[in-house]
XYZ file of C-alpha atoms in Angstrom:
655
model
C -40.762 -40.242 10.776
C -42.607 -39.465 7.518
C -41.715 -36.541 5.242
C -44.861 -34.644 6.221
C -44.135 -35.114 9.939
C -40.564 -33.875 9.424
C -41.818 -30.767 7.653
C -44.319 -30.086 10.445
C -41.555 -30.487 13.049
C -39.277 -28.097 11.152
C -42.047 -25.471 10.816
C -42.796 -25.751 14.523
C -39.108 -25.206 15.369
C -38.985 -22.154 13.134
C -42.160 -20.840 14.744
C -40.643 -21.267 18.229
C -37.463 -19.541 17.069
C -39.475 -16.608 15.697
C -41.498 -16.348 18.873
C -38.310 -16.166 20.959
C -36.769 -13.400 18.814
C -34.295 -15.734 17.070
C -33.822 -15.776 13.279
C -33.113 -19.187 11.679
C -29.917 -19.382 9.632
C -29.159 -21.992 6.977
C -25.624 -23.165 6.251
C -25.987 -21.708 2.752
C -27.094 -18.357 4.170
C -24.153 -18.231 6.578
C -21.746 -19.202 3.798
C -23.064 -16.421 1.556
C -22.603 -13.887 4.365
C -19.093 -15.186 5.074
C -18.013 -14.923 1.429
C -19.567 -11.474 0.937
C -18.140 -9.981 4.142
C -14.957 -12.062 4.369
C -12.482 -9.110 4.487
C -14.461 -7.421 7.272
C -14.774 -10.631 9.326
C -11.058 -11.336 9.035
C -10.299 -7.740 10.103
C -12.535 -8.247 13.189
C -10.718 -11.467 14.101
C -7.296 -9.867 13.556
C -8.138 -6.905 15.822
C -9.545 -9.070 18.637
C -6.729 -11.659 18.617
C -3.959 -10.998 21.161
C -1.005 -9.034 19.686
C 1.352 -11.379 21.540
C 0.790 -13.945 18.779
C 2.877 -11.830 16.385
C 1.624 -10.273 13.136
C 2.260 -13.323 10.923
C 0.413 -15.775 13.184
C -2.380 -13.250 13.847
C -2.982 -12.979 10.082
C -3.119 -16.749 9.561
C -5.176 -17.357 12.711
C -7.684 -14.636 11.729
C -8.256 -16.292 8.347
C -8.527 -19.734 9.994
C -11.128 -18.566 12.556
C -13.348 -17.037 9.881
C -13.073 -20.027 7.558
C -14.253 -22.452 10.247
C -17.136 -20.292 11.507
C -19.860 -21.930 9.406
C -22.601 -23.811 11.265
C -22.876 -27.571 10.723
C -26.655 -27.454 10.459
C -29.566 -25.024 10.439
C -29.378 -22.900 13.561
C -30.906 -19.783 15.111
C -29.486 -16.355 15.934
C -30.738 -14.836 19.168
C -30.794 -11.362 20.649
C -27.040 -11.287 21.150
C -26.407 -11.242 17.392
C -27.011 -7.690 16.289
C -26.710 -6.878 12.597
C -23.696 -5.172 11.053
C -23.300 -1.533 10.040
C -26.501 -0.172 8.621
C -28.410 -3.246 9.772
C -28.450 -4.682 6.263
C -26.063 -7.605 6.714
C -28.766 -9.967 7.978
C -28.793 -12.858 10.458
C -26.234 -14.865 8.457
C -23.576 -12.205 8.949
C -24.573 -11.729 12.597
C -24.199 -15.456 13.287
C -20.801 -15.772 11.606
C -19.525 -12.622 13.323
C -20.584 -14.024 16.685
C -18.706 -17.274 15.985
C -15.623 -15.289 14.953
C -15.744 -13.184 18.126
C -16.114 -16.231 20.376
C -13.183 -18.048 18.768
C -10.950 -14.946 18.778
C -11.640 -14.466 22.499
C -10.900 -18.140 23.172
C -7.602 -17.840 21.296
C -6.469 -15.212 23.799
C -7.118 -17.386 26.873
C -3.983 -18.706 28.618
C -3.212 -22.396 28.193
C -3.687 -24.382 31.428
C -1.671 -27.547 31.838
C -4.441 -29.720 33.393
C -7.134 -28.424 31.015
C -7.638 -29.598 27.473
C -6.792 -26.735 25.064
C -9.571 -25.386 22.896
C -9.222 -25.502 19.144
C -8.855 -21.715 18.799
C -5.876 -21.766 21.222
C -3.834 -24.018 18.934
C -1.903 -22.851 15.831
C -4.171 -23.115 12.759
C -3.728 -26.022 10.383
C -5.097 -24.025 7.446
C -4.256 -21.689 5.834
C -0.576 -22.640 5.907
C 2.337 -20.615 4.488
C 5.886 -21.962 4.337
C 8.967 -19.805 3.883
C 7.167 -16.448 4.081
C 6.133 -13.977 6.753
C 2.843 -12.209 6.015
C 1.745 -8.944 7.595
C -0.472 -5.956 6.743
C 0.979 -2.769 5.295
C 2.545 -0.371 7.758
C 0.565 2.696 8.733
C 1.584 5.995 10.279
C 2.193 7.161 13.812
C -1.556 7.270 14.610
C -2.043 3.618 13.650
C 1.089 2.613 15.560
C -0.135 4.379 18.690
C -3.601 2.809 18.326
C -2.045 -0.664 17.980
C -0.173 -0.113 21.244
C -3.311 1.025 23.043
C -5.277 -1.959 21.709
C -2.508 -4.310 22.863
C -2.953 -3.024 26.427
C -6.649 -4.063 26.467
C -8.037 -7.465 27.319
C -9.568 -9.607 24.589
C -13.059 -8.539 25.666
C -11.976 -4.878 25.639
C -10.635 -5.219 22.101
C -13.855 -6.925 21.027
C -15.914 -4.088 22.506
C -13.737 -1.529 20.743
C -14.156 -3.347 17.418
C -17.933 -3.698 17.746
C -18.285 -0.049 18.684
C -15.755 1.512 16.288
C -15.790 -0.852 13.289
C -19.345 -2.260 13.440
C -20.937 1.052 14.577
C -22.975 -0.600 17.361
C -24.306 1.243 20.366
C -23.426 0.150 23.900
C -26.562 -1.943 24.376
C -25.875 -3.927 21.198
C -22.226 -4.344 22.185
C -23.201 -5.761 25.589
C -25.586 -8.271 23.994
C -23.002 -9.348 21.410
C -20.282 -9.778 24.058
C -22.564 -11.749 26.321
C -23.489 -14.021 23.412
C -19.762 -14.529 22.726
C -19.180 -15.702 26.300
C -17.800 -12.526 27.927
C -18.493 -12.626 31.667
C -18.547 -8.845 32.258
C -19.523 -6.866 29.111
C -19.793 -3.600 31.075
C -16.139 -3.848 32.138
C -15.165 -4.530 28.530
C -16.986 -1.371 27.423
C -15.191 0.606 30.129
C -11.875 -0.656 28.735
C -12.897 0.325 25.198
C -13.507 3.892 26.389
C -9.707 4.313 26.569
C -9.444 4.096 22.782
C -11.757 7.032 22.032
C -13.714 7.931 18.892
C -10.591 8.811 16.872
C -9.122 5.369 17.504
C -12.310 3.672 16.351
C -12.168 5.544 13.050
C -8.639 4.250 12.422
C -9.701 0.608 12.653
C -10.603 0.660 8.935
C -7.095 1.734 7.861
C -4.791 -0.605 5.833
C -2.678 -1.084 8.995
C -5.341 -3.497 10.291
C -6.325 -5.157 6.990
C -5.154 -8.822 7.070
C -6.456 -9.335 3.506
C -4.036 -6.814 1.936
C -0.676 -8.237 2.883
C 3.034 -7.815 2.401
C 5.274 -10.858 2.135
C 8.862 -11.163 3.306
C 11.087 -14.243 3.502
C 11.984 -15.857 6.750
C 15.634 -15.859 7.836
C 17.246 -17.336 4.675
C 20.651 -17.923 6.253
C 19.076 -19.716 9.181
C 16.986 -21.877 6.829
C 20.124 -22.861 4.906
C 21.878 -23.755 8.143
C 18.921 -25.906 9.155
C 18.998 -27.819 5.873
C 22.696 -28.534 6.279
C 22.134 -29.623 9.863
C 19.313 -31.931 8.769
C 21.477 -33.564 6.090
C 24.329 -34.050 8.542
C 22.208 -35.395 11.382
C 19.758 -37.377 9.267
C 16.766 -36.625 11.449
C 14.215 -33.828 11.395
C 13.795 -34.095 15.165
C 17.328 -32.878 15.719
C 16.646 -29.836 13.521
C 13.444 -29.055 15.426
C 15.347 -29.260 18.692
C 17.962 -26.874 17.371
C 15.234 -24.456 16.297
C 13.660 -24.535 19.750
C 17.048 -23.811 21.292
C 17.706 -20.669 19.250
C 17.596 -17.337 21.168
C 14.195 -15.739 21.590
C 12.985 -12.217 21.000
C 13.246 -10.565 24.420
C 13.364 -6.766 24.720
C 16.769 -5.439 25.686
C 18.376 -1.991 25.652
C 18.172 -1.941 21.838
C 14.415 -1.333 21.864
C 12.609 -3.355 19.191
C 15.788 -4.964 17.807
C 16.243 -8.733 17.823
C 19.093 -10.272 19.834
C 22.498 -9.920 18.139
C 23.460 -12.873 15.974
C 27.017 -11.866 15.048
C 29.877 -9.847 16.424
C 32.607 -8.434 14.199
C 34.452 -5.090 14.067
C 32.901 -3.927 10.773
C 29.343 -4.580 11.959
C 30.003 -2.966 15.319
C 31.380 0.173 13.625
C 28.222 0.447 11.491
C 26.104 0.380 14.652
C 28.067 3.039 16.552
C 26.149 6.374 16.651
C 29.429 8.231 17.184
C 30.672 7.048 13.775
C 27.656 8.201 11.766
C 28.625 10.391 8.820
C 27.396 13.960 9.267
C 27.649 16.459 6.409
C 28.252 20.152 7.065
C 25.229 22.426 6.412
C 26.907 24.294 3.537
C 28.670 21.337 1.900
C 26.136 21.149 -0.938
C 27.012 24.686 -2.078
C 30.586 23.680 -2.997
C 30.126 20.027 -3.963
C 30.435 18.815 -7.558
C 27.221 16.806 -7.073
C 23.924 17.665 -5.449
C 22.177 14.543 -4.199
C 21.518 12.772 -0.899
C 25.276 12.510 -0.211
C 25.441 16.263 0.597
C 22.301 16.493 2.739
C 23.263 17.853 6.175
C 22.176 16.186 9.404
C 19.083 18.052 10.618
C 16.382 17.753 13.264
C 16.011 18.441 16.963
C 17.079 14.895 17.957
C 20.198 14.665 15.786
C 22.277 14.602 18.993
C 20.194 11.937 20.795
C 22.669 9.032 20.855
C 20.220 6.661 22.554
C 17.665 7.166 19.760
C 20.327 6.788 17.057
C 21.672 3.616 18.679
C 18.193 2.082 18.778
C 17.573 3.031 15.152
C 20.855 1.464 14.003
C 20.269 -1.672 16.081
C 16.757 -2.157 14.687
C 18.084 -1.595 11.156
C 20.681 -4.325 11.682
C 18.413 -6.755 13.565
C 14.684 -5.986 13.139
C 12.711 -7.920 15.733
C 9.275 -9.483 15.482
C 7.508 -6.243 16.470
C 9.196 -4.150 13.790
C 7.051 -3.325 10.760
C 9.392 -3.470 7.786
C 8.713 -2.390 4.210
C 11.000 -2.088 1.183
C 10.403 -0.930 -2.353
C 10.845 -3.688 -4.972
C 14.492 -4.373 -5.676
C 15.689 -2.784 -2.419
C 17.783 -5.046 -0.136
C 16.560 -4.626 3.469
C 19.807 -5.803 5.106
C 22.039 -3.952 7.577
C 24.458 -1.193 6.535
C 27.873 -2.188 5.192
C 29.503 0.637 7.159
C 28.572 3.738 9.136
C 25.671 5.353 7.221
C 24.976 9.057 6.736
C 22.530 10.744 9.111
C 19.975 12.897 7.294
C 17.422 13.701 9.996
C 16.391 12.865 13.546
C 13.433 14.581 15.149
C 9.846 14.422 16.330
C 7.177 14.163 13.620
C 3.441 13.719 14.318
C 3.817 11.956 17.647
C 6.756 9.770 16.619
C 10.547 9.932 16.788
C 11.844 9.608 13.218
C 15.390 8.996 11.953
C 16.419 9.109 8.277
C 19.652 7.497 7.072
C 21.391 7.149 3.702
C 24.048 4.561 2.895
C 24.769 5.442 -0.738
C 22.342 2.840 -2.095
C 19.268 3.269 0.092
C 17.321 5.786 2.104
C 16.151 4.266 5.397
C 13.435 5.599 7.694
C 13.143 4.480 11.317
C 10.135 5.529 13.416
C 9.117 4.744 16.975
C 6.323 6.166 19.151
C 7.216 9.003 21.477
C 6.118 6.863 24.421
C 8.142 3.661 24.526
C 10.412 1.879 22.051
C 9.041 -1.668 22.121
C 7.643 -1.343 18.587
C 9.003 0.411 15.540
C 8.655 0.868 11.777
C 11.486 0.496 9.282
C 11.190 1.565 5.628
C 13.757 1.048 2.853
C 13.863 2.760 -0.540
C 16.455 2.423 -3.264
C 18.087 5.754 -4.228
C 21.257 4.863 -6.160
C 21.923 7.202 -9.076
C 19.697 9.963 -7.684
C 20.278 13.362 -9.292
C 19.335 16.834 -8.071
C 15.641 16.443 -8.943
C 15.310 12.883 -7.597
C 16.885 13.845 -4.254
C 14.757 16.946 -3.679
C 12.611 15.383 -0.910
C 11.956 12.301 1.219
C 8.810 11.281 3.091
C 9.465 11.894 6.778
C 5.984 11.321 8.210
C 2.695 9.770 7.165
C -0.524 9.933 9.197
C -3.689 8.451 7.701
C -4.368 10.618 4.618
C -1.587 13.201 5.112
C 2.131 13.178 4.355
C 5.096 15.335 5.388
C 8.339 15.724 3.443
C 11.910 16.553 4.400
C 13.192 18.776 1.596
C 16.751 19.107 0.292
C 18.833 22.050 1.561
C 18.870 23.595 -1.927
C 15.057 23.777 -2.153
C 14.062 27.449 -1.928
C 10.264 27.298 -2.134
C 7.596 24.640 -1.672
C 4.015 24.818 -2.969
C 1.079 22.452 -3.444
C -0.977 22.009 -6.605
C -4.075 19.938 -7.343
C -3.017 18.203 -10.527
C -6.639 17.597 -11.574
C -7.254 21.368 -11.795
C -4.680 22.702 -14.287
C -6.014 26.260 -13.989
C -6.281 26.176 -10.204
C -2.846 27.568 -9.349
C -0.712 26.671 -6.325
C -0.706 27.410 -2.619
C 2.380 27.791 -0.374
C 3.369 24.981 1.995
C 5.158 25.971 5.193
C 8.430 24.385 6.332
C 10.174 24.417 9.704
C 13.838 25.229 10.307
C 14.864 21.619 9.628
C 13.165 21.579 6.208
C 10.118 19.491 7.267
C 6.947 20.577 5.482
C 3.522 21.051 6.968
C 1.166 18.108 6.285
C -0.459 17.886 2.865
C -3.018 15.459 1.479
C -1.524 12.277 0.077
C -3.194 10.863 -3.050
C -1.699 7.455 -2.182
C -4.271 7.025 0.617
C -7.334 8.213 -1.312
C -9.931 5.656 -2.341
C -11.377 7.806 -5.135
C -9.554 10.155 -7.483
C -11.374 13.373 -6.616
C -8.168 15.395 -6.252
C -4.460 14.739 -6.713
C -2.241 17.044 -4.696
C 1.415 17.192 -5.771
C 4.441 18.910 -4.273
C 6.216 21.580 -6.311
C 9.762 22.364 -5.192
C 11.836 25.207 -6.646
C 15.603 24.897 -6.428
C 16.783 27.939 -8.360
C 16.922 26.008 -11.645
C 13.386 24.734 -12.183
C 10.142 23.797 -10.442
C 10.042 20.034 -9.867
C 6.684 18.267 -9.537
C 6.712 15.361 -7.068
C 3.875 13.036 -6.053
C 3.430 10.478 -3.299
C 2.738 6.893 -4.368
C 2.982 5.377 -0.889
C 6.749 4.948 -0.660
C 9.658 6.692 1.052
C 10.807 8.487 -2.103
C 8.314 10.716 -3.946
C 7.937 10.219 -7.704
C 9.023 12.923 -10.143
C 6.537 13.814 -12.899
C 7.763 15.079 -16.278
C 6.433 15.816 -19.756
C 7.937 15.609 -23.220
C 9.647 13.196 -25.636
C 11.921 10.434 -24.273
C 15.002 12.225 -25.595
C 14.396 15.262 -23.390
C 11.666 15.056 -20.742
C 11.113 18.340 -18.914
C 9.483 19.343 -15.640
C 5.726 19.814 -15.800
C 5.118 23.462 -16.639
C 2.823 25.378 -18.955
C -0.883 25.046 -19.643
C -0.617 22.210 -22.191
C 1.497 19.988 -19.944
C -0.745 20.663 -16.932
C -3.904 19.825 -18.921
C -2.347 16.568 -20.124
C -1.404 15.569 -16.582
C -4.840 16.620 -15.303
C -6.274 13.814 -17.467
C -3.462 11.362 -16.604
C -3.079 11.688 -12.818
C -5.914 9.289 -11.973
C -4.041 6.530 -13.833
C -1.045 6.740 -11.477
C -2.443 4.235 -8.918
C -1.628 1.493 -11.447
C 2.094 2.062 -10.737
C 1.744 2.435 -6.954
C 4.180 0.491 -4.701
C 6.428 -0.564 -7.599
C 9.535 1.395 -6.637
C 8.862 4.017 -9.306
C 11.459 6.749 -9.755
C 9.796 8.980 -12.371
C 6.769 9.066 -14.672
C 6.935 10.848 -18.028
C 3.885 11.694 -20.142
C 4.581 12.316 -23.844
C 2.081 13.656 -26.367
C 3.332 11.730 -29.375
C 0.531 12.604 -31.831
C -2.527 14.782 -32.452
C -5.396 13.679 -34.686
C -8.320 15.497 -36.269
C -11.365 13.387 -35.473
C -13.753 12.221 -38.258
C -16.864 14.320 -38.749
C -17.467 18.054 -38.723
C -16.750 19.943 -35.513
C -15.495 16.943 -33.540
C -12.181 18.590 -32.715
C -8.665 17.298 -32.254
C -7.706 14.369 -30.029
C -4.332 13.822 -28.352
C -2.377 10.555 -28.121
C -0.133 10.199 -25.077
C 2.377 7.625 -23.928
C 2.976 7.502 -20.165
C 6.079 5.642 -18.993
C 6.987 4.847 -15.369
C 10.685 4.158 -14.719
C 11.797 2.272 -11.598
C 14.861 2.796 -9.429
C 16.013 -0.773 -10.087
C 15.707 -0.608 -13.905
C 13.387 -3.565 -14.715
C 9.667 -3.395 -13.970
C 8.844 -0.299 -16.022
C 5.176 0.269 -16.921
C 3.988 1.833 -20.184
C 0.454 2.855 -21.078
C -0.927 4.708 -24.069
C -3.855 7.093 -23.827
C -6.432 8.548 -26.155
C -7.624 11.944 -24.946
C -10.670 13.204 -26.823
C -11.385 16.961 -26.761
C -12.611 18.134 -23.352
C -13.756 21.494 -21.952
C -11.616 23.446 -19.530
C -11.911 22.485 -15.864
C -14.102 24.708 -13.769
C -16.810 24.595 -11.128
C -18.205 21.398 -12.633
C -15.087 19.470 -11.623
C -11.831 18.188 -13.097
C -11.187 17.124 -16.671
C -12.145 13.569 -17.661
C -9.394 10.953 -17.473
C -7.968 9.748 -20.778
C -8.934 6.367 -22.237
C -6.220 3.738 -21.824
C -5.521 2.169 -25.222
C -2.802 -0.247 -24.062
C -0.908 -1.174 -20.909
C 2.339 -3.198 -20.913
C 5.157 -4.038 -18.508
C 8.914 -4.182 -19.145
C 8.600 -2.692 -22.626
C 11.233 -0.304 -24.072
C 8.507 1.689 -25.891
C 8.451 5.439 -25.239
C 11.904 5.200 -23.657
C 15.356 6.333 -24.635
C 16.202 2.895 -26.050
C 13.032 2.639 -28.178
C 11.475 6.101 -28.726
C 8.661 4.767 -30.928
C 5.087 3.799 -30.131
C 1.922 2.817 -31.997
C -1.586 2.682 -30.498
C -5.219 2.466 -31.601
C -8.751 2.667 -30.198
C -12.354 2.126 -31.302
C -14.107 5.532 -31.114
C -17.757 6.598 -31.515
C -18.533 10.007 -32.998
C -21.478 12.248 -31.963
C -23.598 10.719 -34.759
C -23.219 7.248 -33.185
C -20.843 5.991 -35.877
C -17.818 3.917 -34.936
C -14.264 4.369 -36.209
C -10.915 2.656 -35.756
C -8.436 5.412 -34.899
C -4.684 4.871 -34.751
C -1.597 7.025 -34.341
C 2.145 6.501 -34.305
C 5.008 8.522 -32.923
C 7.342 10.611 -35.109
C 9.303 8.333 -37.428
C 6.313 6.115 -38.300
C 5.802 6.253 -42.077
C 2.650 4.151 -42.647
C -0.141 2.317 -40.810
C -2.377 -0.635 -41.657
C -5.304 -2.447 -39.979
C -6.619 -5.914 -40.727
C -9.101 -8.337 -39.258
C -12.525 -6.830 -38.543
C -11.874 -4.032 -41.043
C -9.199 -3.440 -43.646
C -7.434 -0.152 -44.248
C -4.084 1.592 -44.508
C -2.696 5.106 -44.553
C 0.491 6.883 -45.419
C 1.874 8.805 -42.513
C 1.342 8.139 -38.815
C -2.430 8.742 -38.497
C -5.301 6.472 -39.549
C -9.117 6.601 -39.310
C -11.319 3.792 -40.721
C -15.079 3.291 -40.340
C -16.026 0.198 -38.321
C -18.818 -1.519 -36.432
C -19.246 -1.582 -32.676
C -17.053 -4.256 -31.068
C -14.776 -4.609 -34.096
C -11.401 -6.180 -33.310
C -8.431 -5.443 -35.576
C -4.683 -5.985 -35.854
C -2.706 -2.751 -36.122
C 0.799 -2.549 -37.570
C 3.053 0.149 -38.953
C 6.328 0.766 -40.727
C 9.082 3.127 -39.661
C 10.822 5.371 -42.175
C 13.619 2.808 -42.543
C 11.106 0.032 -43.296
C 11.201 -1.630 -39.861
C 7.867 -3.083 -38.750
C 6.309 -1.777 -35.544
C 3.380 -3.402 -33.728
C 0.769 -1.678 -31.622
C 1.103 -1.924 -27.852
C -1.372 -4.304 -26.232
């Protein structure tokens, strides 16, 4: 066939496709849609895949299904391929989504011995991960309940729920898309999806169901070591594989979501006995020489429920495959060494929650009120906690809200929007057990439009605590490293109002406290430009290493008011594991390139107290006695900034 004949044939095919309501899709067009909408497509596959696969295999299978959904040649998308939300995704996205749906539904079909298995029913070859278990971040009680309801649906029902709730399609579009994906009875699938409800559909976009934002945990390290030794002794990998297949499975026994026991010894059995839990008297903290988690009394309406406590201890010791586990960096997630201390057991936002403390860690166990086949287990390191650091623990988290369990010595609890330093506080109610009413969590916000913090008063001071997505809230302070103080007063509140939106950079790092120190003030060049502030913000972790330090330049700003919060400071430098601004190295040097109102550029630099001189070189040359420097420069100028301390020691700028 000649080139002209081939072109005429192709145009005729496209004309027939257009006449039949089908849009032609090139491989390149489908690939562009797949790359652009990859996270959403993987989320769709993950939600439709059967939960029986387990979270790790669901994640890998979801990625595999999306990655092999490209067409091999130019094809057409018919009426069954409705566009995505807003209708702007185009036929490429519609085609790939249809392929993903079909494969995810096929993966949930039972394997028949006489029939040849389909590709989607087999474990994926790629992507492949060895030695790690991958799973999305744990959500709250609402997400856990939704996951259980989704698990009770058929594959077609889950697909209908996803198309309706995540893709915002009406019922007619859902029926066409399901029919195109091979569903025999789309109407029945829609009837199943009605069980989820509108609220459940809104939760499908939460991090709980995001297989592109993952947590990683090792597989059973002891078991892997045993397998290596067995392989060396036997000399054949087949023997090891046989031993693996013969290991006990993950059936559900009287211990709820716990895995089968792997060891029996008196010490371990004592740690798992609810009758041997340590319970502190309600007034013990009033006479103790220390006020920390060790003197928290056992509280909550379910503190006497031995069945719940036994399940919580068993899951802690042997978390099964349906237990969502999270741990702050540096926190060992293993079982208790002995009987732990009971802090709380009660109902919170549709879940039964138990809080333990073993001297090193705070542990939160949560299960849905209906059933105990699934659970969540959170670990947070708390060794060395003082009165301020043990003022509260997160007891419940639902979507964008958080509840705290406060210490028995906390007298009053209020909420403040840190972005509005002149906005005042509002009271936050607590029940008899010390559990607060829900408040907005900044850890779940996508944009920094507000930053609500918890203020607790214990008779000594008002502590400011913020949620960064972990079990222990983070204490905020202000002042020099030698004596940081609780955030109080207009100046400290205004500084934190311009710093709060930088806190997401230290989220999920096991942070214990964040101190913001105004180490210098500088009169800006030019008449009437005002005075700028230089701040050093240091985040300390519970484990010691992993601290984060950033320096800020805060130009003059008007007071907050009806026009909104104060502008966030400009980050001059950001470093990790640096002693700067800490008790070991209470010195810092930073610089920025700043433009004045007359459109002239300047290199500005400032050092902390104890810095005797500054110098810049490179794009511009200049020096100054003292700890402040301002040199005229051009836009985009790059310089090297150094200084000398009063004893002659050189100090370099943070980068």
